[in-house]
Amino acid sequence: MSFISKIFGLGPKPVIAKSKFKKFESLKSSPFSAKTAGSGYKMRPDEYYITASVELGNTTTKCIICATNLNTSESYLLSKVVNMTRDIRPPKPKEEVFGKTVWGIELSKESVSELVRDTVIEAAKEAHINIEDDLDFVVRSTGVTAGFATPEESGKLIIALANGCLDAGVAPRKMAPAMSIDNFPDRLKDYTLLDKVMFDGAVVSVLPPKGEEVVSNEMEGELVTAGIKLGAKWTKVDYRNPCVSIDFGSTLAGRVVNDDEPYAHTVGNFLGLAGVIADSLVRGTDKVDKKGGAAIDLYSKDILKKADWKHAKVNAEKVHKIIDIRKIPMDRNRFGTVPVKPEAAQKAGTCLIGCDVGENGDRIPDLISLGEELYKNDGLPTLFATMDHVSAIIVKRLLDVAFNENIIAPGSALGITGRAGITGKKPELILEYTKDKFKDCVFVSDGLALGSAIMARCMNSMGTIKVPVGGKQGGPCILAARKKLQQKK
């Protein structure tokens, strides 16, 4: 147990799966990894599946390029380019504004496409890969759902993301699942199971809610759940079904997954505001722009060294008086600024749990004012410690609702990702609030990007039978069960 843990009376040290960077050249020059040679993978050389995750978020726009070892399911980062979404150019006079970020930044198809194009090209250059020859697949996603009137409108943004990828030189076939083995390059044909099972909508053995889309950030929740499963492969935690995922980007995403077999079902969705809360507190200081500033602008590894943690916890309780966390009422069509369909969720057997500041963010100005007060009274280090406590208490309250709704299966593992959930001392504090409630807990960096890497594999039936990422905790690969299920259909 660490010295910090002893001070706070915390339990075991958090299990953190940090992204591992490798150079593309080194992957190509090392045909056998230590785990491949003599460990039951038929001594075949390593082959890497190169994927790009392209995400337009409320605070950042990213392109993260991953290389996944198709023998071991271990994924490496080749490059990570992060641009601030606030820097996107304003829509031109004749361009249609189809939505805006949670901070009110207006978006047009053309402006989004240009930002995405530049970000993808920069990431490919940094990774030393050729988009046409080396990149196998691209998955697009967005956390920007708050400014849309309905869940369906996020489709326009996905199209804009696709256009940006096309403009960067990504071929259309690299953004859609292969129809047959003949669609794969020769080097990948031995790694697909497409002749045995087809992609039927389940991503890492989890089905989305049935029927119409119940929340506009459904895909984000799907990706982070899958990404935490892949990231956990770097640890000893068996983060497979049943599990709970929570993503702390600017907005909140995540799922509660049950233990059904061979495919588990999504029985809960998290949504609303997350990192926005920390950003609002920081905007109360004189250190960032009042309109575009974010906690990420000021965060550093040393910022917490002079923090008063006891006072920070008291401050966090003040902040939480403004935060509304509960099961979303049936009469709401938006919660935490995110469009929702509670009736559709009820029909699908999915519980929607939201985090809001007032009603649809209408008390964010109060958060900014409180941040100013806390900063003036206690200083920046204690303000950041306050934000760590705030995030940890958000996790506790979300999970309290889920347990009260009886949707978390016994033996579930908990996974956390996102900037406002894994930085600073948040992991230690989250463990304090969730101890004894879960079989295991793992914290994963870059969960969304890892989710894109594994979703690309799922869409192209590229599972690893020896080291399955999907299935049930402690169980084998579910290939046989999937084949049997699909034969019935």
mmCIF file of C-alpha atoms in Angstrom, residues 56-58 96-109 112 141-161 213 215-217 220 251 333-340 360:
data_model
loop_
_atom_site.group_PDB
_atom_site.id
_atom_site.type_symbol
_atom_site.label_atom_id
_atom_site.label_comp_id
_atom_site.label_asym_id
_atom_site.label_seq_id
_atom_site.Cartn_x
_atom_site.Cartn_y
_atom_site.Cartn_z
ATOM 1 C CA LEU A 56 -14.968 15.046 -32.140
ATOM 2 C CA GLY A 57 -15.579 15.873 -28.493
ATOM 3 C CA ASN A 58 -16.931 18.908 -26.698
ATOM 4 C CA GLU A 96 -25.765 25.096 -42.283
ATOM 5 C CA VAL A 97 -25.228 24.991 -38.503
ATOM 6 C CA PHE A 98 -26.481 21.526 -37.558
ATOM 7 C CA GLY A 99 -25.446 21.507 -33.916
ATOM 8 C CA LYS A 100 -23.138 22.906 -31.278
ATOM 9 C CA THR A 101 -20.915 21.698 -28.475
ATOM 10 C CA VAL A 102 -21.979 21.786 -24.854
ATOM 11 C CA TRP A 103 -20.090 25.110 -24.638
ATOM 12 C CA GLY A 104 -22.073 26.603 -27.542
ATOM 13 C CA ILE A 105 -19.424 26.271 -30.284
ATOM 14 C CA GLU A 106 -21.387 26.099 -33.543
ATOM 15 C CA LEU A 107 -20.677 23.298 -36.010
ATOM 16 C CA SER A 108 -21.175 22.980 -39.740
ATOM 17 C CA LYS A 109 -20.497 19.970 -41.954
ATOM 18 C CA VAL A 112 -16.070 19.684 -38.879
ATOM 19 C CA SER A 141 -17.424 8.749 -32.899
ATOM 20 C CA THR A 142 -18.562 11.894 -31.140
ATOM 21 C CA GLY A 143 -19.210 13.067 -27.615
ATOM 22 C CA VAL A 144 -20.898 16.180 -28.991
ATOM 23 C CA THR A 145 -24.550 15.375 -28.447
ATOM 24 C CA ALA A 146 -25.677 18.155 -26.153
ATOM 25 C CA GLY A 147 -26.483 20.665 -28.883
ATOM 26 C CA PHE A 148 -28.695 18.340 -30.910
ATOM 27 C CA ALA A 149 -32.468 18.368 -30.709
ATOM 28 C CA THR A 150 -32.867 14.583 -31.055
ATOM 29 C CA PRO A 151 -30.623 11.493 -30.903
ATOM 30 C CA GLU A 152 -31.026 11.051 -34.668
ATOM 31 C CA GLU A 153 -29.411 14.407 -35.434
ATOM 32 C CA SER A 154 -26.019 13.127 -34.291
ATOM 33 C CA GLY A 155 -26.018 11.184 -37.575
ATOM 34 C CA LYS A 156 -25.227 14.441 -39.418
ATOM 35 C CA LEU A 157 -22.101 14.836 -37.351
ATOM 36 C CA ILE A 158 -21.032 11.245 -38.054
ATOM 37 C CA ILE A 159 -21.404 12.002 -41.787
ATOM 38 C CA ALA A 160 -19.266 15.142 -41.375
ATOM 39 C CA LEU A 161 -16.629 13.025 -39.609
ATOM 40 C CA GLU A 213 -31.958 4.667 -30.106
ATOM 41 C CA VAL A 215 -29.839 8.076 -25.900
ATOM 42 C CA SER A 216 -27.763 10.077 -28.348
ATOM 43 C CA ASN A 217 -24.409 8.992 -26.892
ATOM 44 C CA GLU A 220 -19.838 6.381 -27.162
ATOM 45 C CA THR A 251 -20.026 14.531 -21.144
ATOM 46 C CA ASN A 333 -36.533 14.422 -23.429
ATOM 47 C CA ARG A 334 -33.184 15.868 -22.397
ATOM 48 C CA PHE A 335 -31.075 15.360 -19.272
ATOM 49 C CA GLY A 336 -27.713 16.916 -18.601
ATOM 50 C CA THR A 337 -28.273 18.568 -21.994
ATOM 51 C CA VAL A 338 -28.201 15.151 -23.722
ATOM 52 C CA PRO A 339 -31.266 14.083 -25.781
ATOM 53 C CA VAL A 340 -32.942 10.974 -24.355
ATOM 54 C CA ASN A 360 -29.899 20.797 -18.430
#
